[in-house]
Amino acid sequence: MARLFLVGACAVTLTLAAAPASAKEIVVHMKNQGAAGAMVFEPAFVKAQPGDTVRFLPSDPSHNAETIPTMLPPGVAPSKGQMNKEFVLPVKAPGLYGIKCMPHYSMGMVALVQVGNGPSANLAAARAAKLPPFAAKRMTPMLTQAK
Ligand SMILES: [Cu+2]
């Protein structure tokens, strides 16, 4: 009986460790028209904590979300969502994650996800990344706010 109780207590501990009570779900819409203009992620600058879920939704057609390889925390592999499909960005490692929509990258359709409170290990690298001019125009103010 005592042994069963211990096993139960361990299972509860493991469950709590896997899914922190504070884990949040953050939704980013992929839109043809938003407050910041045409072809936008909304919101475009997102702050998350490790273990949160960042969900990119195809609110309008003809978009995708994928990581910008030069704007990822050290050791994080690039990931890519399909066209017109939801994309869930894995945010386990702290740092900055640059996101683009492939068809509208040159039109400035980019987002930035800051995971953790900073300072991000890849802040300098992310600021140094070369982006197409319209993408850089939207990304630069977000990188200025990012820590
Ligand atoms: Cu797009």
CSV table of C-alpha atoms and ligand atoms in Angstrom, one decimal:
chain,number,residue,atom,x,y,z
A,1,MET,CA,0.0,0.0,0.0
A,2,ALA,CA,2.8,2.4,1.0
A,3,ARG,CA,4.7,1.5,-2.2
A,4,LEU,CA,1.7,2.2,-4.4
A,5,PHE,CA,1.4,5.6,-2.8
A,6,LEU,CA,5.0,6.4,-3.6
A,7,VAL,CA,4.6,5.4,-7.3
A,8,GLY,CA,1.6,7.6,-7.5
A,9,ALA,CA,3.5,10.6,-6.0
A,10,CYS,CA,6.3,10.1,-8.5
A,11,ALA,CA,3.9,10.1,-11.4
A,12,VAL,CA,2.4,13.4,-10.3
A,13,THR,CA,5.9,14.9,-9.9
A,14,LEU,CA,6.8,13.9,-13.4
A,15,THR,CA,3.6,15.3,-14.9
A,16,LEU,CA,4.2,18.7,-13.3
A,17,ALA,CA,7.8,18.7,-14.5
A,18,ALA,CA,6.7,18.0,-18.1
A,19,ALA,CA,4.0,20.7,-18.2
A,20,PRO,CA,4.7,23.7,-16.0
A,21,ALA,CA,1.5,25.2,-14.6
A,22,SER,CA,2.6,28.5,-16.2
A,23,ALA,CA,2.9,27.2,-19.8
A,24,LYS,CA,1.1,29.5,-22.1
A,25,GLU,CA,-0.3,29.1,-25.6
A,26,ILE,CA,0.5,32.1,-27.8
A,27,VAL,CA,-1.4,32.5,-31.1
A,28,VAL,CA,0.1,34.4,-34.1
A,29,HIS,CA,-2.1,35.1,-37.1
A,30,MET,CA,-0.8,35.0,-40.7
A,31,LYS,CA,-2.8,37.8,-42.5
A,32,ASN,CA,-3.1,39.5,-45.8
A,33,GLN,CA,-3.8,42.8,-44.1
A,34,GLY,CA,-3.1,43.8,-40.6
A,35,ALA,CA,-2.5,46.9,-38.5
A,36,ALA,CA,1.1,47.1,-39.7
A,37,GLY,CA,0.2,46.8,-43.4
A,38,ALA,CA,0.0,44.0,-46.0
A,39,MET,CA,1.3,40.5,-45.5
A,40,VAL,CA,1.9,40.4,-41.7
A,41,PHE,CA,2.3,38.1,-38.8
A,42,GLU,CA,0.1,39.5,-36.0
A,43,PRO,CA,1.4,40.0,-33.4
A,44,ALA,CA,4.8,40.1,-35.1
A,45,PHE,CA,6.9,40.3,-31.8
A,46,VAL,CA,6.1,37.6,-29.3
A,47,LYS,CA,7.6,36.9,-25.9
A,48,ALA,CA,7.4,33.4,-24.7
A,49,GLN,CA,9.0,31.2,-22.0
A,50,PRO,CA,10.6,27.8,-22.6
A,51,GLY,CA,7.8,25.2,-22.7
A,52,ASP,CA,5.2,27.6,-24.1
A,53,THR,CA,3.5,26.8,-27.3
A,54,VAL,CA,3.7,29.4,-30.1
A,55,ARG,CA,1.0,28.6,-32.7
A,56,PHE,CA,1.0,30.3,-36.2
A,57,LEU,CA,-2.4,30.1,-37.7
A,58,PRO,CA,-3.2,30.6,-41.5
A,59,SER,CA,-5.9,33.1,-40.9
A,60,ASP,CA,-5.7,34.1,-44.6
A,61,PRO,CA,-4.6,31.8,-47.4
A,62,SER,CA,-1.2,31.6,-49.1
A,63,HIS,CA,1.1,31.9,-46.1
A,64,ASN,CA,3.4,29.7,-44.2
A,65,ALA,CA,5.7,30.1,-41.2
A,66,GLU,CA,9.3,28.9,-41.0
A,67,THR,CA,12.4,29.8,-39.1
A,68,ILE,CA,15.1,32.1,-40.5
A,69,PRO,CA,18.2,29.9,-40.2
A,70,THR,CA,20.5,32.9,-39.4
A,71,MET,CA,18.2,33.9,-36.5
A,72,LEU,CA,18.0,30.9,-34.2
A,73,PRO,CA,19.5,30.2,-30.8
A,74,PRO,CA,22.7,28.2,-30.9
A,75,GLY,CA,22.1,24.5,-31.5
A,76,VAL,CA,18.4,24.9,-32.6
A,77,ALA,CA,17.6,23.2,-35.9
A,78,PRO,CA,15.5,25.1,-38.5
A,79,SER,CA,11.9,24.2,-38.7
A,80,LYS,CA,9.3,24.8,-41.4
A,81,GLY,CA,5.5,24.9,-41.6
A,82,GLN,CA,3.6,23.9,-44.8
A,83,MET,CA,1.6,26.4,-46.9
A,84,ASN,CA,-1.9,27.1,-45.5
A,85,LYS,CA,-1.2,25.0,-42.4
A,86,GLU,CA,-0.8,25.7,-38.8
A,87,PHE,CA,2.8,25.8,-37.6
A,88,VAL,CA,3.8,25.2,-34.0
A,89,LEU,CA,7.2,26.5,-33.2
A,90,PRO,CA,9.1,24.4,-30.7
A,91,VAL,CA,10.4,26.8,-28.1
A,92,LYS,CA,12.5,24.8,-25.7
A,93,ALA,CA,15.7,26.7,-25.9
A,94,PRO,CA,15.9,30.4,-24.8
A,95,GLY,CA,16.9,33.0,-27.3
A,96,LEU,CA,15.6,34.7,-30.4
A,97,TYR,CA,13.8,33.0,-33.2
A,98,GLY,CA,13.4,34.8,-36.5
A,99,ILE,CA,10.3,33.7,-38.5
A,100,LYS,CA,9.4,34.3,-42.1
A,101,CYS,CA,6.6,33.5,-44.5
A,102,MET,CA,8.4,32.1,-47.6
A,103,PRO,CA,6.1,33.6,-50.3
A,104,HIS,CA,6.1,37.1,-48.7
A,105,TYR,CA,9.6,37.3,-47.1
A,106,SER,CA,10.6,39.9,-49.6
A,107,MET,CA,7.4,41.9,-48.8
A,108,GLY,CA,8.5,42.0,-45.2
A,109,MET,CA,6.4,39.2,-43.7
A,110,VAL,CA,8.5,38.4,-40.7
A,111,ALA,CA,8.1,37.8,-37.0
A,112,LEU,CA,10.4,37.6,-34.0
A,113,VAL,CA,9.9,35.3,-31.0
A,114,GLN,CA,11.9,36.0,-27.8
A,115,VAL,CA,12.1,32.9,-25.6
A,116,GLY,CA,13.1,33.6,-22.0
A,117,ASN,CA,13.8,37.0,-20.5
A,118,GLY,CA,17.2,37.5,-22.0
A,119,PRO,CA,19.9,38.4,-22.5
A,120,SER,CA,19.5,36.2,-25.6
A,121,ALA,CA,22.7,34.3,-26.5
A,122,ASN,CA,22.1,35.1,-30.2
A,123,LEU,CA,21.0,38.8,-29.9
A,124,ALA,CA,24.1,40.1,-31.6
A,125,ALA,CA,23.9,37.4,-34.3
A,126,ALA,CA,20.2,38.1,-34.9
A,127,ARG,CA,20.9,41.8,-35.3
A,128,ALA,CA,23.7,41.1,-37.7
A,129,ALA,CA,21.6,38.8,-39.9
A,130,LYS,CA,21.0,40.0,-43.5
A,131,LEU,CA,17.4,40.2,-44.5
A,132,PRO,CA,15.7,41.5,-47.6
A,133,PRO,CA,15.1,45.3,-47.3
A,134,PHE,CA,11.3,45.2,-46.4
A,135,ALA,CA,11.9,42.3,-44.0
A,136,ALA,CA,14.7,44.2,-42.4
A,137,LYS,CA,12.5,47.3,-42.1
A,138,ARG,CA,10.0,45.4,-40.0
A,139,MET,CA,12.5,43.2,-38.1
A,140,THR,CA,14.9,46.0,-37.0
A,141,PRO,CA,12.5,47.7,-34.6
A,142,MET,CA,11.6,44.3,-33.1
A,143,LEU,CA,15.3,43.5,-32.6
A,144,THR,CA,15.8,46.9,-30.9
A,145,GLN,CA,13.1,45.9,-28.3
A,146,ALA,CA,14.4,42.4,-27.9
A,147,LYS,CA,16.7,41.5,-25.1
B,1,CU,CU,2.7,35.2,-46.3
